[in-house]
Coordinates of C-alpha atoms in Angstrom, one line a residue:
Chain A
D294 CA 0.0 0.0 0.0
G295 CA 1.2 3.5 -0.8
G296 CA 1.6 5.8 2.2
I297 CA 3.7 7.6 4.8
T298 CA 5.1 5.7 7.7
Q299 CA 6.6 7.2 10.9
S300 CA 8.5 5.4 13.6
P301 CA 8.5 5.0 16.4
K302 CA 4.9 5.7 17.5
Y303 CA 6.2 6.8 21.0
L304 CA 9.7 8.0 21.8
F305 CA 11.2 8.9 25.1
R306 CA 14.1 11.3 25.4
K307 CA 16.5 11.8 28.3
E308 CA 18.0 15.1 29.3
G309 CA 20.8 16.1 26.9
Q310 CA 20.0 13.3 24.4
N311 CA 19.5 13.6 20.7
V312 CA 16.8 11.5 19.2
T313 CA 15.8 10.8 15.6
L314 CA 12.3 10.4 14.2
S315 CA 11.9 8.4 11.1
C316 CA 9.6 9.4 8.1
E317 CA 9.4 7.3 5.0
Q318 CA 7.0 7.6 2.0
N319 CA 6.4 5.4 -1.1
L320 CA 4.2 7.8 -2.9
N321 CA 7.0 9.1 -5.1
H322 CA 6.4 12.5 -3.7
D323 CA 9.1 15.1 -4.2
A324 CA 8.4 17.3 -1.1
M325 CA 8.4 16.3 2.5
Y326 CA 7.6 18.3 5.7
W327 CA 7.9 18.1 9.4
Y328 CA 5.3 19.7 11.7
R329 CA 5.1 19.9 15.5
Q330 CA 1.8 19.9 17.3
D331 CA 1.4 20.9 20.9
P332 CA -1.7 19.9 22.9
G333 CA -4.8 21.8 21.9
Q334 CA -3.0 23.7 19.2
G335 CA -2.5 23.6 15.5
L336 CA 0.5 22.4 13.6
R337 CA 3.7 24.4 13.1
L338 CA 6.3 23.8 10.4
I339 CA 9.7 22.8 11.5
Y340 CA 11.5 21.9 8.2
Y341 CA 10.7 21.1 4.7
S342 CA 12.5 19.6 1.7
Q343 CA 11.5 19.9 -2.0
I344 CA 14.4 17.8 -3.5
V345 CA 17.0 15.4 -2.4
N346 CA 20.0 17.0 -0.5
D347 CA 18.1 20.3 0.0
F348 CA 15.9 21.5 2.8
Q349 CA 14.7 24.7 4.3
K350 CA 13.8 26.0 7.8
G351 CA 10.2 26.5 8.8
D352 CA 8.8 28.6 11.5
I353 CA 10.3 26.7 14.5
A354 CA 13.5 25.1 13.3
E355 CA 15.7 25.9 16.3
G356 CA 16.8 22.8 18.1
Y357 CA 16.0 20.5 15.2
S358 CA 18.0 19.1 12.3
V359 CA 17.0 17.1 9.2
S360 CA 18.6 15.3 6.2
R361 CA 17.3 14.3 2.8
E362 CA 19.7 11.8 1.3
K363 CA 16.9 9.8 -0.4
K364 CA 13.7 10.9 -2.0
E365 CA 11.7 8.5 0.2
S366 CA 13.2 9.4 3.6
F367 CA 13.2 12.6 5.7
P368 CA 14.4 11.9 9.2
L369 CA 14.1 14.6 11.9
T370 CA 16.6 14.8 14.8
V371 CA 15.5 16.5 18.0
T372 CA 18.7 17.8 19.5
S373 CA 19.6 18.6 23.1
A374 CA 19.3 22.3 22.1
Q375 CA 15.5 21.9 21.9
K376 CA 14.5 22.7 25.5
N377 CA 10.9 21.8 25.2
P378 CA 10.6 18.8 22.8
T379 CA 7.5 17.1 24.3
A380 CA 5.0 17.2 21.4
F381 CA 3.4 15.2 18.6
Y382 CA 5.4 15.2 15.5
L383 CA 3.8 14.8 12.1
C384 CA 5.5 14.2 8.8
A385 CA 3.8 15.0 5.4
S386 CA 4.6 14.8 1.8
S387 CA 3.3 16.2 -1.5
I388 CA 4.1 16.3 -5.2
L389 CA 6.5 19.1 -6.0
P390 CA 4.8 22.5 -5.4
G391 CA 3.8 24.2 -8.6
L392 CA 1.9 21.4 -10.1
A393 CA -1.4 23.0 -9.3
D394 CA -4.0 20.4 -8.3
E395 CA -1.5 18.0 -6.9
E396 CA -0.1 20.1 -4.1
T397 CA -2.1 18.6 -1.3
Q398 CA 0.0 17.4 1.6
Y399 CA -0.7 13.9 3.0
F400 CA 0.3 13.1 6.5
G401 CA 1.8 10.1 8.4
P402 CA 0.5 8.7 11.7
G403 CA 2.8 10.8 13.8
T404 CA 5.3 10.2 16.6
R405 CA 4.7 11.3 20.2
L406 CA 7.9 12.4 21.9
L407 CA 8.1 12.5 25.7
V408 CA 10.9 13.8 27.9
L409 CA 11.9 11.6 30.8
Chain B
A125 CA 1.3 37.5 6.7
Q126 CA -1.1 34.7 6.3
K127 CA -3.3 33.6 9.2
V128 CA -6.1 31.1 9.8
T129 CA -8.6 31.5 12.6
Q130 CA -10.9 28.8 13.9
A131 CA -12.8 30.7 16.6
Q132 CA -14.7 27.6 17.9
T133 CA -12.3 25.6 20.0
E134 CA -14.8 23.0 21.0
I135 CA -18.3 22.0 19.8
S136 CA -20.6 19.4 21.3
V137 CA -23.6 18.1 19.4
V138 CA -26.0 15.1 19.7
E139 CA -26.0 12.6 16.9
K140 CA -28.0 13.5 13.8
E141 CA -27.7 17.2 14.5
D142 CA -26.1 19.4 11.7
V143 CA -23.0 21.3 12.7
T144 CA -20.9 24.0 11.1
L145 CA -17.2 24.6 11.7
D146 CA -16.1 28.1 11.0
C147 CA -12.8 29.1 9.3
V148 CA -11.7 32.6 8.6
Y149 CA -8.4 33.3 6.8
E150 CA -6.1 36.3 6.0
T151 CA -3.8 36.5 3.0
R152 CA -2.5 39.2 0.7
D153 CA -2.1 36.7 -2.2
T154 CA -4.8 36.6 -4.9
T155 CA -4.0 32.9 -5.5
Y156 CA -4.2 30.6 -2.6
Y157 CA -5.5 27.2 -1.5
L158 CA -7.7 26.3 1.4
F159 CA -7.8 22.9 3.1
W160 CA -9.7 21.0 5.7
Y161 CA -8.2 18.1 7.6
K162 CA -9.7 15.7 10.1
Q163 CA -7.6 14.5 13.1
P164 CA -9.3 11.5 14.8
P165 CA -8.0 10.3 18.2
S166 CA -5.4 8.2 16.5
G167 CA -3.6 11.4 15.6
E168 CA -3.1 11.1 11.8
L169 CA -4.4 14.0 9.8
V170 CA -6.8 12.9 7.1
F171 CA -7.2 15.2 4.1
L172 CA -10.9 16.2 3.4
I173 CA -10.9 18.9 0.8
R174 CA -8.7 21.4 -1.2
R175 CA -10.1 24.5 -2.7
N176 CA -8.3 27.1 -4.8
S177 CA -9.1 30.8 -4.6
F178 CA -10.6 31.0 -8.0
D179 CA -13.2 28.4 -7.4
E180 CA -16.0 29.7 -5.2
Q181 CA -18.4 27.0 -5.9
N182 CA -19.7 25.2 -2.8
E183 CA -18.9 21.5 -2.7
I184 CA -20.9 18.6 -1.2
S185 CA -19.5 15.2 -0.5
G186 CA -22.0 12.9 1.1
R187 CA -22.8 14.4 4.5
Y188 CA -20.0 17.0 4.2
S189 CA -20.3 20.4 2.5
W190 CA -18.1 23.4 2.3
N191 CA -19.1 27.0 1.8
F192 CA -16.3 29.2 0.4
Q193 CA -16.9 33.0 0.5
K194 CA -14.1 35.3 -0.6
S195 CA -16.1 38.4 0.4
T196 CA -15.9 37.4 4.0
S197 CA -12.6 35.4 3.7
S198 CA -14.4 32.3 5.1
F199 CA -14.3 28.6 4.3
N200 CA -16.8 26.9 6.5
F201 CA -17.4 23.2 6.8
T202 CA -20.8 21.7 7.6
I203 CA -21.5 18.1 8.6
T204 CA -25.1 17.1 8.1
A205 CA -26.7 14.4 10.3
S206 CA -23.6 14.1 12.4
Q207 CA -22.5 10.7 13.6
V208 CA -20.3 9.6 16.6
V209 CA -17.5 8.7 14.1
D210 CA -17.3 12.4 13.2
S211 CA -15.9 13.1 16.6
A212 CA -12.4 14.5 15.9
V213 CA -10.4 17.7 15.7
Y214 CA -10.8 19.5 12.5
F215 CA -8.2 21.8 11.0
C216 CA -8.5 24.5 8.4
A217 CA -5.3 25.4 6.6
L218 CA -4.1 27.9 4.0
S219 CA -1.3 27.8 1.4
E220 CA -0.3 30.8 -0.7
A221 CA 0.8 30.4 -4.3
S222 CA 3.6 32.8 -3.7
N223 CA 5.0 30.5 -1.1
A224 CA 7.6 28.4 -3.0
G225 CA 7.6 25.8 -0.3
N226 CA 3.9 25.0 -0.4
M227 CA 3.9 25.6 3.3
L228 CA 0.6 25.3 5.2
T229 CA -0.6 27.7 7.8
F230 CA -3.0 25.9 10.2
G231 CA -5.8 27.2 12.3
G232 CA -5.9 26.2 16.0
G233 CA -8.4 23.4 15.3
T234 CA -12.0 22.8 16.4
R235 CA -12.7 19.7 18.6
L236 CA -16.1 18.2 17.6
M237 CA -17.7 15.8 20.0
V238 CA -20.8 14.0 18.7
K239 CA -22.7 12.3 21.5
P240 CA -25.0 9.3 20.9

């Protein structure tokens, strides 16, 4: 089945630790995105990537890093510099922006990150 | 700057009632796209509809209908004869055509509770 997978479903981080969230898609989408959702709030963009080996900061990139070595994969690392990482993280993908009707972003099931 | 406002944070209805979720947006672009997503308790965002700024026709899909009015910058969502399975958080979102990254700006969401 085509879709977006995120792992793990739950992730626990210790003080000072870096953790990496996985996002994989087999939709042949060019663009991928990472959003953060805090309880009772909307989603905020962390990073996005339109092509392999290129990515751009979103509204709240501080304390996060990403890589895009393959079209299918867009992992997000939450670094120790992120002082308040507890949140729900959602990955999305879309066909390359500019192709009119195909710009809809589709989302994965999310990863819930908790700080110990 | 773009902005999406969902003034209703929480709505509670009894099954079979009709319910309307409000969405008001702000943008300086003349070309933009509006979206509605559903987030059930599992957390994944489910795409419901995409509408571009040049298409003001209302749309109906089964029990769902959308009313887009540029004059009031609103894109409201109505569920007819609500069911318990409609209980979820619903997000309205905006993407501007001038935004090369196809980034979405989300409203804060409306939590809909449908009671049997």
